[in-house]
PDB file of C-alpha atoms and ligand atoms in Angstrom:
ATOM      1  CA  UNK A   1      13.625 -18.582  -1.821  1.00 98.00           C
ATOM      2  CA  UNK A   2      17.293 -19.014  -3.414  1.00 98.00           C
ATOM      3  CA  UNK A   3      20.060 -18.993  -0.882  1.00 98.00           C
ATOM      4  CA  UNK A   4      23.360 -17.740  -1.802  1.00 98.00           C
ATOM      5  CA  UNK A   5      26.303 -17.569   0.152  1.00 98.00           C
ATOM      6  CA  UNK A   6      29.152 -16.179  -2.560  1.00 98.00           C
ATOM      7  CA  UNK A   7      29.198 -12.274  -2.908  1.00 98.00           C
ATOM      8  CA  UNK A   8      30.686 -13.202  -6.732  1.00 98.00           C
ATOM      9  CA  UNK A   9      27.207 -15.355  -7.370  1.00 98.00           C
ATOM     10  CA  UNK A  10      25.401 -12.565  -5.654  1.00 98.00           C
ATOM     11  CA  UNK A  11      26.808  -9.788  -7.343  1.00 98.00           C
ATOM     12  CA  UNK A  12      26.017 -11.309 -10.941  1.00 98.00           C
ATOM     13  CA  UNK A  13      22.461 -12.554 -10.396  1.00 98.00           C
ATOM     14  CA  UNK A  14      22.154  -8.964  -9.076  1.00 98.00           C
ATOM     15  CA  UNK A  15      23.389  -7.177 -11.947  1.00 98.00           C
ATOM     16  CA  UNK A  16      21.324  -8.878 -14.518  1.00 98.00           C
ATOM     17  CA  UNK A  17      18.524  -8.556 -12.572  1.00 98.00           C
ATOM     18  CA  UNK A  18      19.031  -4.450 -12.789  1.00 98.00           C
ATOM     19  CA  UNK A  19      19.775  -4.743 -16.239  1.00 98.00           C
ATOM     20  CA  UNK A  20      16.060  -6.676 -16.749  1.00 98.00           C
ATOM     21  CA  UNK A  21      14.800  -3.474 -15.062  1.00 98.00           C
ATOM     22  CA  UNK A  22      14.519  -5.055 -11.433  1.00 98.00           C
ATOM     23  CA  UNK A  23      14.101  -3.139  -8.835  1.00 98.00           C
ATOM     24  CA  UNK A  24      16.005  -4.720  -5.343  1.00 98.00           C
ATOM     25  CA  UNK A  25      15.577  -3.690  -2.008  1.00 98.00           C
ATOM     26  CA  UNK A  26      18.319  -4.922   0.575  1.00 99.00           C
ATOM     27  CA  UNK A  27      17.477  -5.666   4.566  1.00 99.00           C
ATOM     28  CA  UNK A  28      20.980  -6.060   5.904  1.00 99.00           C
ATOM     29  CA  UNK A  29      20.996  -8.194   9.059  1.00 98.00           C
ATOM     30  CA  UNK A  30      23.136 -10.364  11.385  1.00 98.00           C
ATOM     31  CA  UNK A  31      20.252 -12.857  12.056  1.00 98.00           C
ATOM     32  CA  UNK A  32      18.705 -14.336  15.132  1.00 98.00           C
ATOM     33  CA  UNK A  33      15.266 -12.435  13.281  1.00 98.00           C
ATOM     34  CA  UNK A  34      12.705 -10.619  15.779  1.00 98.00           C
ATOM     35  CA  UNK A  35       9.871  -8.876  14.594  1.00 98.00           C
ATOM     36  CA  UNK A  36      11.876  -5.432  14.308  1.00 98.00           C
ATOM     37  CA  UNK A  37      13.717  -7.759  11.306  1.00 98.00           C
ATOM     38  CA  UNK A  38      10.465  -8.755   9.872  1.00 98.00           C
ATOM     39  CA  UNK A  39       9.265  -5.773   9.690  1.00 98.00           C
ATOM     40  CA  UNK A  40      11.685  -4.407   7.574  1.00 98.00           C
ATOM     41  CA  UNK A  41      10.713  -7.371   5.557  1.00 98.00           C
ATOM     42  CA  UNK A  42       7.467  -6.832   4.798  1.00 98.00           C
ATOM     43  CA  UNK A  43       8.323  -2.781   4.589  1.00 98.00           C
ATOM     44  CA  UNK A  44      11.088  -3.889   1.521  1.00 98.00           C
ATOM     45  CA  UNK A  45       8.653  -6.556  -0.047  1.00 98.00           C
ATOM     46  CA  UNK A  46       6.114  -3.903  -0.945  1.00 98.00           C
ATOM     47  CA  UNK A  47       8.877  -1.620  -2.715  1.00 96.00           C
ATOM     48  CA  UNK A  48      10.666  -4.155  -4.628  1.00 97.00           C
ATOM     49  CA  UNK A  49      10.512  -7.126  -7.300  1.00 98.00           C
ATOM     50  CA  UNK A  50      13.480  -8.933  -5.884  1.00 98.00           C
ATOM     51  CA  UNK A  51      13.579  -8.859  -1.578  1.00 99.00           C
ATOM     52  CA  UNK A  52      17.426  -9.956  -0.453  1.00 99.00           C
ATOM     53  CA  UNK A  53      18.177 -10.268   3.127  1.00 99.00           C
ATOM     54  CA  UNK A  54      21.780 -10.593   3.904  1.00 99.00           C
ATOM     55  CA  UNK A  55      22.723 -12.848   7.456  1.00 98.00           C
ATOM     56  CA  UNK A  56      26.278 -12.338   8.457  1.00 98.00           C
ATOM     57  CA  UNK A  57      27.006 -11.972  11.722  1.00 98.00           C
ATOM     58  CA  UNK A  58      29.972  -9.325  10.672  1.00 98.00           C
ATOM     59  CA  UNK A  59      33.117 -10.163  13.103  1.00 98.00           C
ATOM     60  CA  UNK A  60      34.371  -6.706  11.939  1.00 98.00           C
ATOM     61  CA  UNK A  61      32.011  -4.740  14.395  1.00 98.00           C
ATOM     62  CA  UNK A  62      32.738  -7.079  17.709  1.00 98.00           C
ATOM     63  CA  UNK A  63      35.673  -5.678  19.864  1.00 97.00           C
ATOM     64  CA  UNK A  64      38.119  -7.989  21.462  1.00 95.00           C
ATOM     65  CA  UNK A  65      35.405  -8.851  24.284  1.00 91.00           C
ATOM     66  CA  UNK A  66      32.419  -8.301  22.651  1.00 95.00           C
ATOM     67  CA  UNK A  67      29.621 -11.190  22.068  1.00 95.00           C
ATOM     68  CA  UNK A  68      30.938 -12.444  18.679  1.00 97.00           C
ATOM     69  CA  UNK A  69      31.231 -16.001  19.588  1.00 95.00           C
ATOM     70  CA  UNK A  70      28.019 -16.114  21.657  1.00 95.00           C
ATOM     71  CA  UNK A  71      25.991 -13.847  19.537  1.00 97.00           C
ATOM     72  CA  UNK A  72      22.650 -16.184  18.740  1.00 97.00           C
ATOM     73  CA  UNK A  73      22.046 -18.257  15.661  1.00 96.00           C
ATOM     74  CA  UNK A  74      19.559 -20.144  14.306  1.00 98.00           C
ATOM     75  CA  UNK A  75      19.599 -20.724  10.538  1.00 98.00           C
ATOM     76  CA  UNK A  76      16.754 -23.040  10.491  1.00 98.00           C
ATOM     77  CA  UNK A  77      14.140 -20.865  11.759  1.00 98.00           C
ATOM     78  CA  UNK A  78      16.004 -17.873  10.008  1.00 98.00           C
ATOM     79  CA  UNK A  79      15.139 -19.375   6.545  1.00 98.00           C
ATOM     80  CA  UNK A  80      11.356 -20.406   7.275  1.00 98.00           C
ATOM     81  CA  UNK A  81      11.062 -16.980   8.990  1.00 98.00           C
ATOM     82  CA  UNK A  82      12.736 -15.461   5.647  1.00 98.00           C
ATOM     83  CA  UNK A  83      10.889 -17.672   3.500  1.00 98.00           C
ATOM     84  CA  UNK A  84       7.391 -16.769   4.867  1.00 98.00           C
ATOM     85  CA  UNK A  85       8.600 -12.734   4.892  1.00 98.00           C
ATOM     86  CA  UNK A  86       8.514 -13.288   1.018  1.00 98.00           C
ATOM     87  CA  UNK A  87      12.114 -13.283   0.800  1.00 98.00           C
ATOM     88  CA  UNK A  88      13.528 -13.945  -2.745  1.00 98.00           C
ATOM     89  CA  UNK A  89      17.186 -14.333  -1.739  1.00 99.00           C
ATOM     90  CA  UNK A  90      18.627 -15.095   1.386  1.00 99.00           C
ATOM     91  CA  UNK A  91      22.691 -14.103   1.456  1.00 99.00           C
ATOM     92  CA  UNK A  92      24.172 -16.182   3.913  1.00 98.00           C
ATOM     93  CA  UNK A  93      28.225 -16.023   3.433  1.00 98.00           C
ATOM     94  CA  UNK A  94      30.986 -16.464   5.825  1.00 98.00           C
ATOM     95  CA  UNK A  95      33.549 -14.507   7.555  1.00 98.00           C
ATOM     96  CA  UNK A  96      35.980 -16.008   4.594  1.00 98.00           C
ATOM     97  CA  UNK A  97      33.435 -14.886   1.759  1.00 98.00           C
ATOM     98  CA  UNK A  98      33.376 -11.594   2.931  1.00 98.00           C
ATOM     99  CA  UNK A  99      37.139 -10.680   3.810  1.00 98.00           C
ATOM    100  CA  UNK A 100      40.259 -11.855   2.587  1.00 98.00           C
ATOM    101  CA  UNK A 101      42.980 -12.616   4.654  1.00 98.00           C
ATOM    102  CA  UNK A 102      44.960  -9.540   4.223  1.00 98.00           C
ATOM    103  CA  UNK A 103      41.765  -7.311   4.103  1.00 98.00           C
ATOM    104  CA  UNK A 104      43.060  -3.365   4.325  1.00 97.00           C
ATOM    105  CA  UNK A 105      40.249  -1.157   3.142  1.00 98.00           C
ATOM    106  CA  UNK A 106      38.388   0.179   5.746  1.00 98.00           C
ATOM    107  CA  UNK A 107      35.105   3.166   5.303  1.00 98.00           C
ATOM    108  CA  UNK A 108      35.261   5.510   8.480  1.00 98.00           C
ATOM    109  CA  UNK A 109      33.023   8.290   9.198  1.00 98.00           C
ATOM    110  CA  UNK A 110      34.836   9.892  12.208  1.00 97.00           C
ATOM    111  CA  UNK A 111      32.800  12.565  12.807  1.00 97.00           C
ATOM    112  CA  UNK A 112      29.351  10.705  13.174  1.00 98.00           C
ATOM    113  CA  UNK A 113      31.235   7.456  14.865  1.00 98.00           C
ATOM    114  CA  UNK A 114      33.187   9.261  17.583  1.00 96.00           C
ATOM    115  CA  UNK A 115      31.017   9.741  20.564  1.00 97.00           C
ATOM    116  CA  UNK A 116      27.640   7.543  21.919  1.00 98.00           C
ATOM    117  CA  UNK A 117      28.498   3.914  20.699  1.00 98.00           C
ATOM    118  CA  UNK A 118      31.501   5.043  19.149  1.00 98.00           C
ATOM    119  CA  UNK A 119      32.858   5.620  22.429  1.00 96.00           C
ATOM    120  CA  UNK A 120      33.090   2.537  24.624  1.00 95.00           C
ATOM    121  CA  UNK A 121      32.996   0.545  21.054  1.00 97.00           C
ATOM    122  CA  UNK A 122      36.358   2.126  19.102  1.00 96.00           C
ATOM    123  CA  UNK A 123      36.358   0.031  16.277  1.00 97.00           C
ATOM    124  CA  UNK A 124      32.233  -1.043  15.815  1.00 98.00           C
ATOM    125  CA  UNK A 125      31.121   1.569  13.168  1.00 98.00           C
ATOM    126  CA  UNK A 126      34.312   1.068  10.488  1.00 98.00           C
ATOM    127  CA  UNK A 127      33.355  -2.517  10.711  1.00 98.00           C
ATOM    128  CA  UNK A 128      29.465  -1.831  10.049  1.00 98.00           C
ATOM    129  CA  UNK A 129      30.559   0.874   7.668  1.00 98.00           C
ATOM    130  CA  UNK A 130      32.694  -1.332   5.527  1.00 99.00           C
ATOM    131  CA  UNK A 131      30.226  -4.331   5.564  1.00 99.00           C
ATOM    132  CA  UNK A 132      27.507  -2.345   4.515  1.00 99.00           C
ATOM    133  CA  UNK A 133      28.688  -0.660   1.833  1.00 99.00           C
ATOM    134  CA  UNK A 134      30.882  -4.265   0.830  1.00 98.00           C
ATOM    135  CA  UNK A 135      26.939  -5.310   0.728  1.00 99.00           C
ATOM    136  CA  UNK A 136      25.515  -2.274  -1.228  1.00 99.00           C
ATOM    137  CA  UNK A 137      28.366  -2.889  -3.768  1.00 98.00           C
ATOM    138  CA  UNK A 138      27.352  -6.816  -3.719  1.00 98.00           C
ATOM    139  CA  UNK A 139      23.609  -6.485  -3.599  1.00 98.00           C
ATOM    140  CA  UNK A 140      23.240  -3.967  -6.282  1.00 98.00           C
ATOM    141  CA  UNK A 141      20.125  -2.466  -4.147  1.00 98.00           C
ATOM    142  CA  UNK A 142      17.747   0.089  -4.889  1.00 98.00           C
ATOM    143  CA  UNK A 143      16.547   0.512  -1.547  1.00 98.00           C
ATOM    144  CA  UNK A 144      17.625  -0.602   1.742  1.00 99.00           C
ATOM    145  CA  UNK A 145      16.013  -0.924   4.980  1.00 98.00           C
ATOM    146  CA  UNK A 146      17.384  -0.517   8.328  1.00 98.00           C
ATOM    147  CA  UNK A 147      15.725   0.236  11.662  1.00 98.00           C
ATOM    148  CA  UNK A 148      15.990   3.093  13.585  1.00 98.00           C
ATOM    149  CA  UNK A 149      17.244   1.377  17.051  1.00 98.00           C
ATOM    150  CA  UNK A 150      20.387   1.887  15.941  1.00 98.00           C
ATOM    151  CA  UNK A 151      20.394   5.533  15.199  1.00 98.00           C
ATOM    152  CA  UNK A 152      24.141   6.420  14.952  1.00 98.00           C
ATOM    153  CA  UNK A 153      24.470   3.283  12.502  1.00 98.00           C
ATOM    154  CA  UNK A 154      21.684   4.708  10.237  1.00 98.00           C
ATOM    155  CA  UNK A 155      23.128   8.078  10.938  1.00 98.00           C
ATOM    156  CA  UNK A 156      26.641   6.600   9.424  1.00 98.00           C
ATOM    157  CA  UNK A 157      25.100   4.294   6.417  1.00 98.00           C
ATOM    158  CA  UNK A 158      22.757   8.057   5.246  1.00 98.00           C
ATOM    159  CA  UNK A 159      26.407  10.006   5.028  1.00 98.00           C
ATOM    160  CA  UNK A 160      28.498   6.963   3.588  1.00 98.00           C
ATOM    161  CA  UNK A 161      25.763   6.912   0.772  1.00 98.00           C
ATOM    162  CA  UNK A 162      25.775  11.052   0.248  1.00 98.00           C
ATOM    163  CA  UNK A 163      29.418  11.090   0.524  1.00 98.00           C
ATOM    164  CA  UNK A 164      30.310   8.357  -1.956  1.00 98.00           C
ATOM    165  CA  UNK A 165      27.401   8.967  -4.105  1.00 98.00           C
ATOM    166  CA  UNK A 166      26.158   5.127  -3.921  1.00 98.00           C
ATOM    167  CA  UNK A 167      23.022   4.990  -5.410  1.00 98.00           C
ATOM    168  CA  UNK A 168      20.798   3.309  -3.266  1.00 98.00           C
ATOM    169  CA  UNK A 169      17.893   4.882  -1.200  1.00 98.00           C
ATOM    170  CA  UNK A 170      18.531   4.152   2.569  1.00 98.00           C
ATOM    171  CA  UNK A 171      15.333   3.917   4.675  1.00 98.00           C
ATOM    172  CA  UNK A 172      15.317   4.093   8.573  1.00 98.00           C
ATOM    173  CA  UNK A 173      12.268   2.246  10.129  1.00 98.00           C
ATOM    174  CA  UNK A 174      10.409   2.781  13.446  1.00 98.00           C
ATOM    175  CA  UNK A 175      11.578   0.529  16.496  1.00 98.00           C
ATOM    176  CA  UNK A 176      10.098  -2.524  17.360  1.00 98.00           C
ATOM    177  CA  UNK A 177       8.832  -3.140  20.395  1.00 98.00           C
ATOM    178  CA  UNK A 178       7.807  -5.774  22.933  1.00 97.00           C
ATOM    179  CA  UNK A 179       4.298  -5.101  24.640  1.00 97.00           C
ATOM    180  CA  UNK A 180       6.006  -3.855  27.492  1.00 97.00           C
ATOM    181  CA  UNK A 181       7.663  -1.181  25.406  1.00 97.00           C
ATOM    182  CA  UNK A 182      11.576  -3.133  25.551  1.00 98.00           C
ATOM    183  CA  UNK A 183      12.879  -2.175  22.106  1.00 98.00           C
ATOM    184  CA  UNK A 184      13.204  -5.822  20.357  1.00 98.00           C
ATOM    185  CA  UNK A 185      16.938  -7.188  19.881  1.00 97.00           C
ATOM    186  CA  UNK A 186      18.355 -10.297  18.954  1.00 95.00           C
ATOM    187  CA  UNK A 187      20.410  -9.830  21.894  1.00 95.00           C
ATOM    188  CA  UNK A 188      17.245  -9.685  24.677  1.00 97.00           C
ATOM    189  CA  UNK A 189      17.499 -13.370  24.766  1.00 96.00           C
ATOM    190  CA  UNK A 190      20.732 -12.630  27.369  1.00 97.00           C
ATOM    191  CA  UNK A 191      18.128 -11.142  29.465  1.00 98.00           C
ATOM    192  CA  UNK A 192      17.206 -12.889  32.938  1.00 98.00           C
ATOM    193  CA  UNK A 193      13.332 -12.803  33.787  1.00 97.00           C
ATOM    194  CA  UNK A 194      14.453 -10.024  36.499  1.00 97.00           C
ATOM    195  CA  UNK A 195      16.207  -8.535  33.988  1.00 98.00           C
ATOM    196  CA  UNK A 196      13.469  -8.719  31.185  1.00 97.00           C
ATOM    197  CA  UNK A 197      10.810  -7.045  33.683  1.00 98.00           C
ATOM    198  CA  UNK A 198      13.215  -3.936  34.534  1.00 98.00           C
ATOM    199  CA  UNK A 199      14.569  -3.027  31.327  1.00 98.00           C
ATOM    200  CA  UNK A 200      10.896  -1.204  29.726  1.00 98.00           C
ATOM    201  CA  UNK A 201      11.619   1.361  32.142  1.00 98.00           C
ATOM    202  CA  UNK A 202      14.558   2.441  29.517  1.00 98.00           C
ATOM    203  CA  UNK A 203      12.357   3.580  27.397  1.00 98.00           C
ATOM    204  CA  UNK A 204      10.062   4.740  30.395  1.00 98.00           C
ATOM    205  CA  UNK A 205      12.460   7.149  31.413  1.00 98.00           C
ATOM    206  CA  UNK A 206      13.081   8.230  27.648  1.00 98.00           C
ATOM    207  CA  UNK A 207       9.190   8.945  27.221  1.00 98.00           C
ATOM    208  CA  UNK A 208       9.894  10.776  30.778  1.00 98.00           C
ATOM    209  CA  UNK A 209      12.108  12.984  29.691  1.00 98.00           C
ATOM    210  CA  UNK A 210       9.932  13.776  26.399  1.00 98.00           C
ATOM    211  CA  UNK A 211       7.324  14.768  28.213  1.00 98.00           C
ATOM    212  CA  UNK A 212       9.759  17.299  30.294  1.00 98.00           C
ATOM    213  CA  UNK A 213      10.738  18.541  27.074  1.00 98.00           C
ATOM    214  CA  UNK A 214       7.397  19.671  25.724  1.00 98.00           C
ATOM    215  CA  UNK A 215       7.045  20.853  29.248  1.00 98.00           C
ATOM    216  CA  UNK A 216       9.534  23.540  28.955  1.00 97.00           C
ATOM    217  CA  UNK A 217      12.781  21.928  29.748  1.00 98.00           C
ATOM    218  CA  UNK A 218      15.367  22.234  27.414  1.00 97.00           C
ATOM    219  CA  UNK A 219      18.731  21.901  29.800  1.00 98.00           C
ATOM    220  CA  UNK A 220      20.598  18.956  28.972  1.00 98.00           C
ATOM    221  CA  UNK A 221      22.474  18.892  31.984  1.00 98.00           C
ATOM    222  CA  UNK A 222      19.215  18.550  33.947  1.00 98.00           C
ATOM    223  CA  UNK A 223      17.249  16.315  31.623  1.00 98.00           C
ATOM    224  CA  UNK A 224      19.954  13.506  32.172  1.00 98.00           C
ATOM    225  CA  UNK A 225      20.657  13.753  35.769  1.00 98.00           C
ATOM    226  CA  UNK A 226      16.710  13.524  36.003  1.00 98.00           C
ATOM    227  CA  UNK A 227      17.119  10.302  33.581  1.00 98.00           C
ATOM    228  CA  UNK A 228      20.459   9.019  35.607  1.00 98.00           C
ATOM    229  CA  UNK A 229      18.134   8.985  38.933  1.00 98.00           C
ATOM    230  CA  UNK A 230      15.378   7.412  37.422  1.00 98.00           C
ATOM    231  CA  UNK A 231      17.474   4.553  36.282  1.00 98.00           C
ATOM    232  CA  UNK A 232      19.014   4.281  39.518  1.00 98.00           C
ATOM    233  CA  UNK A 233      15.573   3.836  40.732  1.00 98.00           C
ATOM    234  CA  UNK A 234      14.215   1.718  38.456  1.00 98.00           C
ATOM    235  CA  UNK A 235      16.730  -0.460  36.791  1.00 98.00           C
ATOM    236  CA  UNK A 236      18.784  -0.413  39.548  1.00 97.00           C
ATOM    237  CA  UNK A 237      21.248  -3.698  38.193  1.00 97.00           C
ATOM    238  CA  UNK A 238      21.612  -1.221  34.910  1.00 98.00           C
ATOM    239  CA  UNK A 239      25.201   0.249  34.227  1.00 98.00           C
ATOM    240  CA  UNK A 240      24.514   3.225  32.164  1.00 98.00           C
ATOM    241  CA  UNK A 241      27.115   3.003  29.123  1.00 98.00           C
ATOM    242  CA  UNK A 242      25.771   6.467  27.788  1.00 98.00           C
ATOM    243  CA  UNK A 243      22.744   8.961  27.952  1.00 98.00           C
ATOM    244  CA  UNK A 244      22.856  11.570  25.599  1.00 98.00           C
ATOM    245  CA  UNK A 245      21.070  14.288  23.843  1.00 98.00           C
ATOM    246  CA  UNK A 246      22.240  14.578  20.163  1.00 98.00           C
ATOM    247  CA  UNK A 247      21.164  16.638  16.549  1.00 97.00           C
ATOM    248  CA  UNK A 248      19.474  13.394  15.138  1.00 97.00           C
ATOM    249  CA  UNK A 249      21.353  13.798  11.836  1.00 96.00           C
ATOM    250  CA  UNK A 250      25.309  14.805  12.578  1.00 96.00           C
ATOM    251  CA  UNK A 251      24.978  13.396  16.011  1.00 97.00           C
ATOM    252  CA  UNK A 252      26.342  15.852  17.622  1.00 97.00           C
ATOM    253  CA  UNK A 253      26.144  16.538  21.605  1.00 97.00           C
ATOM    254  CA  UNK A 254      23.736  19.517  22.697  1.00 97.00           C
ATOM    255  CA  UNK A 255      23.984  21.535  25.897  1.00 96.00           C
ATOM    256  CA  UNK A 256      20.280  22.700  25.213  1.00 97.00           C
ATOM    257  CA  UNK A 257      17.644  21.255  23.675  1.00 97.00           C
ATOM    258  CA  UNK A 258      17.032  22.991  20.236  1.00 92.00           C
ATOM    259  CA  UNK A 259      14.246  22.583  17.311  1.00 94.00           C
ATOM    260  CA  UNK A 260      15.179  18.877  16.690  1.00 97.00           C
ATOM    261  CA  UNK A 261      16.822  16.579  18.988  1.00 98.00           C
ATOM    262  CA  UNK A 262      17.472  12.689  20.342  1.00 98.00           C
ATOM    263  CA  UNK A 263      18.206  11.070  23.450  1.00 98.00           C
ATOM    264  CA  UNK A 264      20.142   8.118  22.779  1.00 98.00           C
ATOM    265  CA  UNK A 265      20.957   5.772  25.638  1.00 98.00           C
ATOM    266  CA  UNK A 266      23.082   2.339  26.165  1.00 98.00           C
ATOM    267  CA  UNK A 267      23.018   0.418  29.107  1.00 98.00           C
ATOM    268  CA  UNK A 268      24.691  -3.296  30.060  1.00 97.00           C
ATOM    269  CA  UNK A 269      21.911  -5.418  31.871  1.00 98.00           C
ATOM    270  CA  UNK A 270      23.321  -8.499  32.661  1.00 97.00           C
ATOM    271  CA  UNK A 271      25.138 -10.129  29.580  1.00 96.00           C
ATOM    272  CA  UNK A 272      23.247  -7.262  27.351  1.00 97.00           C
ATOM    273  CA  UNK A 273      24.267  -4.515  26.394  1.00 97.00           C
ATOM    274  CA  UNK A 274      20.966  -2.701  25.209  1.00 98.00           C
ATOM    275  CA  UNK A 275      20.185   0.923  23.595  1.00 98.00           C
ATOM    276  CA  UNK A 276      17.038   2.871  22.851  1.00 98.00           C
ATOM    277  CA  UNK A 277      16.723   6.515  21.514  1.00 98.00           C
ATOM    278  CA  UNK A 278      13.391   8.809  21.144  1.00 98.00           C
ATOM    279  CA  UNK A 279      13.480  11.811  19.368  1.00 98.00           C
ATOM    280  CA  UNK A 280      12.397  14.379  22.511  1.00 98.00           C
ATOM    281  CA  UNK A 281      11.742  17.185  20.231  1.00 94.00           C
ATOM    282  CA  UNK A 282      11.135  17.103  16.472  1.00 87.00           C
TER     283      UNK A 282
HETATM  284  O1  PAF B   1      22.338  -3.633  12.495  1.00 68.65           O
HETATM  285  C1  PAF B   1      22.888  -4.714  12.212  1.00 68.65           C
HETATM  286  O2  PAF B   1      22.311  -5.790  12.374  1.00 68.65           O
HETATM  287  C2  PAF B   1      24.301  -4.712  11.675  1.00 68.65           C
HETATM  288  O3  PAF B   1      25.051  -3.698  12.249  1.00 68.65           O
HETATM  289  C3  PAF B   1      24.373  -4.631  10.139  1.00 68.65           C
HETATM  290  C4  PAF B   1      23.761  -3.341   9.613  1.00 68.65           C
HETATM  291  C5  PAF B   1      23.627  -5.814   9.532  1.00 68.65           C
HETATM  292  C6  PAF B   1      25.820  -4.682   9.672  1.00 68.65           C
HETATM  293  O4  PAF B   1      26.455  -5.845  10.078  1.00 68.65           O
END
């Protein structure tokens, strides 16, 4: 495994390699891998000649008092981790490799960014928008993998790539999860034991509400005041961010439940802010 840190380096090697008929796939990540990241590892090393993973933790997406600074690391046992995935090329630049100083060109997709995350994080999707396609242009991928946790980010990357015609195919993978059904996330390791053994019941009360759905029930309105009270019940220390039931692909907000629809939920436990999503009908 090569590791690279300069987008210039990365962006040449890349380029000849697609010239020698190489086909690239692209797992974009900030690091700190679980197996949700791995995953999407060995999902891109079976489609692909060359396998680049890219680990910047992308300051553009944190807010003023967001987890930047503490957001983990581990380099170390990202590269072994990498390294035994079958990665070919591990992109590792730094906030200075990525942006200049007077950085001013922003990619904004208002009307899939404005409401669940979007909300109560303003300025988080230009800054995942931007990087991503900054790494589409750098990595020269065919394919790239992301994982369907963050549904409104996937959501964002599938219209950047329609709307600007960048050829690369962008795949969204199942969630991860922990035995007890906790969607994996770097960021579970801000978790208390208390506040590890509470938070399955998010997506407990997401299966809950599923199963009201193919029930009969198709009012929003009831479906998350059912889902409020069950979090009050059962993760009790939870501060529900959002709940909300969305079209899965323009994200917008339904009254009623139609033919296809998500519930998409954030919640801050502790020092985490977590969010799960199941599609309740399909
Ligand atoms: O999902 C993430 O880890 C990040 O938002 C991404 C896509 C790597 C962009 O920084």
């Amino acid at each position: 495994m090569e590791t690279i840190s300069n987008p210039q380096e990365l962006q040449n090697l890349c380029l000849m390699l697609r010239s020698e008929g190489k086909k690239i796939s692209l797992v974009p990540t900030m690091g700190y891998f679980h197996e949700g990241h791995l995953s999407l590892m060995d999902a891109a090393r079976k489609q692909c000649d060359v396998l680049i993973v890219s680990l910047f933790v992308n300051p553009t997406q944190f807010g003023e008092n967001e987890d930047l600074e503490a957001y983990p690391h581990d380099l170390g046992r990202d590269s072994l981790l990498a390294e035994e995935h079958g990665v070919d090329i591990l992109f590792t630049p730094v906030r200075d490799d990525m942006y200049f100083d007077d950085h001013g060109t922003w990619v904004e997709v208002p009307d899939l960014a404005s409401n669940l995350c979007g909300q109560s994080r303003p300025i988080h999707f230009r800054g995942v928008a931007t990087v991503v396609t900054k790494l589409f242009m750098t990595a020269q991928p065919h394919v790239a993998l992301f994982g369907q946790k963050d549904w409104q980010q996937l959501a964002i990357i599938k219209r950047i790539v329609r709307d600007l015609n960048i050829p690369v195919d962008v795949q969204g993978h199942e969630i991860v999860r922990e035995e007890s059904g906790l969607a994996m996330s770097s960021r579970n390791v801000y978790l208390t034991e208390e506040e590890k053994s509470v938070a399955p019941n998010i997506q407990k009360g997401l299966q809950k509400m599923r199963a009201q759905v193919a029930a009969g029930e198709s009012d929003v309105a009831k479906l998350k005041s059912d889902l409020i009270e069950f979090y009050a019940e059962t993760v009790p220390m939870g501060k529900i961010d959002y709940i909300e039931i969305v079209h899965p692909d323009n994200i917008n907000i339904l009254k009623s439940v139609g033919d296809s629809a998500l519930c998409a939920v954030a919640l801050q436990l502790g020092n985490a802010r977590l969010i799960d999503n199941l599609l309740i009908k399909v």
